[in-house]
Each structure stands twice: as C-alpha cells, then as structure tokens.
mmCIF file of C-alpha atoms in Angstrom:
data_model
loop_
_atom_site.group_PDB
_atom_site.id
_atom_site.type_symbol
_atom_site.label_atom_id
_atom_site.label_comp_id
_atom_site.label_asym_id
_atom_site.label_seq_id
_atom_site.Cartn_x
_atom_site.Cartn_y
_atom_site.Cartn_z
ATOM 1 C CA UNK G 1 6.158 8.504 -6.957
ATOM 2 C CA UNK G 2 2.691 7.146 -5.146
ATOM 3 C CA UNK G 3 -0.164 7.307 -6.893
ATOM 4 C CA UNK G 4 -3.935 6.735 -5.688
ATOM 5 C CA UNK G 5 -6.126 5.300 -8.078
ATOM 6 C CA UNK G 6 -9.895 4.115 -7.515
ATOM 7 C CA UNK G 7 -10.874 0.901 -8.566
ATOM 8 C CA UNK G 8 -14.019 0.097 -10.763
ATOM 9 C CA UNK G 9 -16.455 -1.305 -8.229
ATOM 10 C CA UNK G 10 -20.338 -2.112 -9.231
ATOM 11 C CA UNK G 11 -22.927 -1.755 -6.455
ATOM 12 C CA UNK G 12 -26.564 -3.023 -6.605
ATOM 13 C CA UNK G 13 -28.792 -4.024 -3.615
ATOM 14 C CA UNK G 14 -27.060 -6.848 -3.001
ATOM 15 C CA UNK G 15 -24.053 -5.119 -2.387
ATOM 16 C CA UNK G 16 -20.737 -3.991 -4.259
ATOM 17 C CA UNK G 17 -17.978 -5.973 -6.113
ATOM 18 C CA UNK G 18 -15.016 -4.351 -6.601
ATOM 19 C CA UNK G 19 -12.891 -6.082 -9.503
ATOM 20 C CA UNK G 20 -8.782 -5.635 -9.428
ATOM 21 C CA UNK G 21 -8.768 -6.813 -12.954
ATOM 22 C CA UNK G 22 -5.612 -4.873 -15.074
ATOM 23 C CA UNK G 23 -5.210 -2.236 -11.899
ATOM 24 C CA UNK G 24 -2.046 -2.567 -10.722
ATOM 25 C CA UNK G 25 0.405 -1.945 -13.305
ATOM 26 C CA UNK G 26 3.060 -4.889 -12.681
ATOM 27 C CA UNK G 27 2.350 -8.887 -12.245
ATOM 28 C CA UNK G 28 1.803 -9.844 -8.726
ATOM 29 C CA UNK G 29 4.209 -12.236 -7.192
ATOM 30 C CA UNK G 30 3.052 -11.800 -3.013
ATOM 31 C CA UNK G 31 -0.150 -10.754 -1.447
ATOM 32 C CA UNK G 32 -0.351 -10.268 2.132
ATOM 33 C CA UNK G 33 -2.654 -8.683 4.578
ATOM 34 C CA UNK G 34 -1.927 -6.549 8.003
ATOM 35 C CA UNK G 35 -4.507 -6.290 11.004
ATOM 36 C CA UNK G 36 -5.696 -6.259 14.232
ATOM 37 C CA UNK G 37 -2.928 -3.258 14.553
ATOM 38 C CA UNK G 38 -2.487 -1.370 17.776
ATOM 39 C CA UNK G 39 -1.037 2.090 17.756
ATOM 40 C CA UNK G 40 1.817 1.036 16.088
ATOM 41 C CA UNK G 41 3.196 2.190 12.952
ATOM 42 C CA UNK G 42 3.868 -0.492 10.152
ATOM 43 C CA UNK G 43 6.434 -0.221 7.041
ATOM 44 C CA UNK G 44 9.134 2.048 7.631
ATOM 45 C CA UNK G 45 10.794 0.951 4.553
ATOM 46 C CA UNK G 46 11.534 1.540 0.589
ATOM 47 C CA UNK G 47 12.394 -0.919 -1.696
ATOM 48 C CA UNK G 48 15.432 -1.500 -4.423
ATOM 49 C CA UNK G 49 12.691 -3.184 -6.715
ATOM 50 C CA UNK G 50 9.816 -3.862 -5.234
ATOM 51 C CA UNK G 51 6.176 -1.970 -6.640
ATOM 52 C CA UNK G 52 3.507 -2.387 -4.360
ATOM 53 C CA UNK G 53 -0.446 -1.853 -4.156
ATOM 54 C CA UNK G 54 -2.014 -1.048 -0.914
ATOM 55 C CA UNK G 55 -5.674 -1.396 -0.429
ATOM 56 C CA UNK G 56 -7.494 -0.786 3.001
ATOM 57 C CA UNK G 57 -10.408 -3.122 2.210
ATOM 58 C CA UNK G 58 -12.041 -2.800 5.560
ATOM 59 C CA UNK G 59 -11.761 0.490 8.005
ATOM 60 C CA UNK G 60 -9.210 2.875 7.383
ATOM 61 C CA UNK G 61 -5.463 3.882 7.625
ATOM 62 C CA UNK G 62 -3.267 6.813 6.598
ATOM 63 C CA UNK G 63 0.387 6.182 4.480
ATOM 64 C CA UNK G 64 3.263 8.870 4.571
ATOM 65 C CA UNK G 65 4.980 8.137 2.128
ATOM 66 C CA UNK G 66 8.366 10.255 0.502
ATOM 67 C CA UNK G 67 10.151 9.704 -2.930
ATOM 68 C CA UNK G 68 13.333 12.030 -1.874
ATOM 69 C CA UNK G 69 11.592 15.195 -3.413
ATOM 70 C CA UNK G 70 7.831 15.023 -2.205
ATOM 71 C CA UNK G 71 5.985 14.078 1.240
ATOM 72 C CA UNK G 72 2.731 12.933 0.687
ATOM 73 C CA UNK G 73 0.067 11.717 3.095
ATOM 74 C CA UNK G 74 -3.249 9.423 1.697
ATOM 75 C CA UNK G 75 -5.491 8.283 3.569
ATOM 76 C CA UNK G 76 -7.101 4.583 2.512
ATOM 77 C CA UNK G 77 -10.783 4.592 3.462
ATOM 78 C CA UNK G 78 -12.577 2.573 1.583
ATOM 79 C CA UNK G 79 -12.015 -0.652 -0.458
ATOM 80 C CA UNK G 80 -12.306 1.129 -3.862
ATOM 81 C CA UNK G 81 -9.092 3.028 -3.050
ATOM 82 C CA UNK G 82 -5.897 1.630 -4.300
ATOM 83 C CA UNK G 83 -2.576 3.208 -3.472
ATOM 84 C CA UNK G 84 0.214 2.482 -5.973
ATOM 85 C CA UNK G 85 3.630 2.788 -4.285
ATOM 86 C CA UNK G 86 6.951 2.618 -6.673
ATOM 87 C CA UNK G 87 10.184 1.191 -5.046
ATOM 88 C CA UNK G 88 11.691 4.610 -4.151
ATOM 89 C CA UNK G 89 8.559 5.357 -1.809
ATOM 90 C CA UNK G 90 9.644 5.389 1.716
ATOM 91 C CA UNK G 91 6.285 4.707 3.163
ATOM 92 C CA UNK G 92 5.013 4.089 6.525
ATOM 93 C CA UNK G 93 1.171 2.684 7.744
ATOM 94 C CA UNK G 94 -0.344 4.406 10.775
ATOM 95 C CA UNK G 95 -3.511 5.270 12.350
ATOM 96 C CA UNK G 96 -5.321 2.163 11.410
ATOM 97 C CA UNK G 97 -8.676 2.182 12.528
ATOM 98 C CA UNK G 98 -9.731 -1.102 14.956
ATOM 99 C CA UNK G 99 -11.466 -2.794 12.124
ATOM 100 C CA UNK G 100 -8.840 -2.266 9.516
ATOM 101 C CA UNK G 101 -7.585 -4.705 7.064
ATOM 102 C CA UNK G 102 -4.962 -3.706 4.589
ATOM 103 C CA UNK G 103 -4.376 -5.655 1.434
ATOM 104 C CA UNK G 104 -0.931 -5.339 0.170
ATOM 105 C CA UNK G 105 -0.161 -6.590 -3.460
ATOM 106 C CA UNK G 106 3.800 -6.932 -4.532
ATOM 107 C CA UNK G 107 5.452 -7.388 -7.503
ATOM 108 C CA UNK G 108 8.173 -9.183 -6.186
ATOM 109 C CA UNK G 109 8.516 -12.470 -3.862
ATOM 110 C CA UNK G 110 9.785 -11.509 -0.034
ATOM 111 C CA UNK G 111 13.176 -10.743 -0.043
ATOM 112 C CA UNK G 112 14.800 -9.061 3.150
ATOM 113 C CA UNK G 113 17.820 -7.873 0.898
ATOM 114 C CA UNK G 114 15.076 -5.649 -1.037
ATOM 115 C CA UNK G 115 14.197 -3.350 1.745
ATOM 116 C CA UNK G 116 15.700 -0.150 2.653
ATOM 117 C CA UNK G 117 15.463 1.063 6.152
ATOM 118 C CA UNK G 118 16.992 4.311 6.104
ATOM 119 C CA UNK G 119 14.658 7.033 5.461
ATOM 120 C CA UNK G 120 15.605 10.323 3.163
ATOM 121 C CA UNK G 121 16.487 13.080 5.225
ATOM 122 C CA UNK G 122 13.104 15.026 4.733
ATOM 123 C CA UNK G 123 11.301 12.526 6.288
#
C-alpha cells in the first residue's frame, strides 16, 4: 500500500536542505525525473517487483493510486514529501503544475517485463 512520508529538511537563512539518507526502504537501482508535462497523465501501471519513491522536487503533481483494495489520491506539493509506492500500487501521475519536476527512485533497473498495464477493476 502506498504511504506518504515526510523527509527531514533543515531550514535556515541560507535556504533548505532535504536529506534522503535512510528514507526509502530499498536499495536504489534507478533514478529518473519527469518534467515539462502538458495536460497528460503519466504512469498508468503497476509492477511485479519494483518499489518506487516519488518526490516532486519542484512545483506540484497528484498521484492516483489503487492497490486492488483501496483507491487514494496523493498531492505532492513540497520537496519534503515522498510517496512510497509498492509493486501492487497501480498509479497514475497527473495534474502537473507547469514547473513540476517529479523525481522517482526505483528499486530495480528498467525492465519492460516488470510492468503491468492492466488496472484493477475498481480504478
């Protein structure tokens, strides 16, 4: 099940420093970021094995998530929010602000065989 966590951030007059040490519960094998998104949605899949952590490091976006039992909507609008996505989480990323940059950390390298594109019935 997806879980929203807050990442430790240090703020002072010089700015903010957000630290990812020991935040994700998996070894990071892949990093990617999504930006310059028009009105399109991204994602629309779940995985066999990949766990992910999504952080909107600039701007905002929303992630609709369904794990076959629960449908949830998450708003990522601060770089200190991190959404942990489990393999069973069928997710769609949408409503990107024009300046949004969504950073995603993944537990596996890219493998097209790991993707499941069929949503659960209730999505």
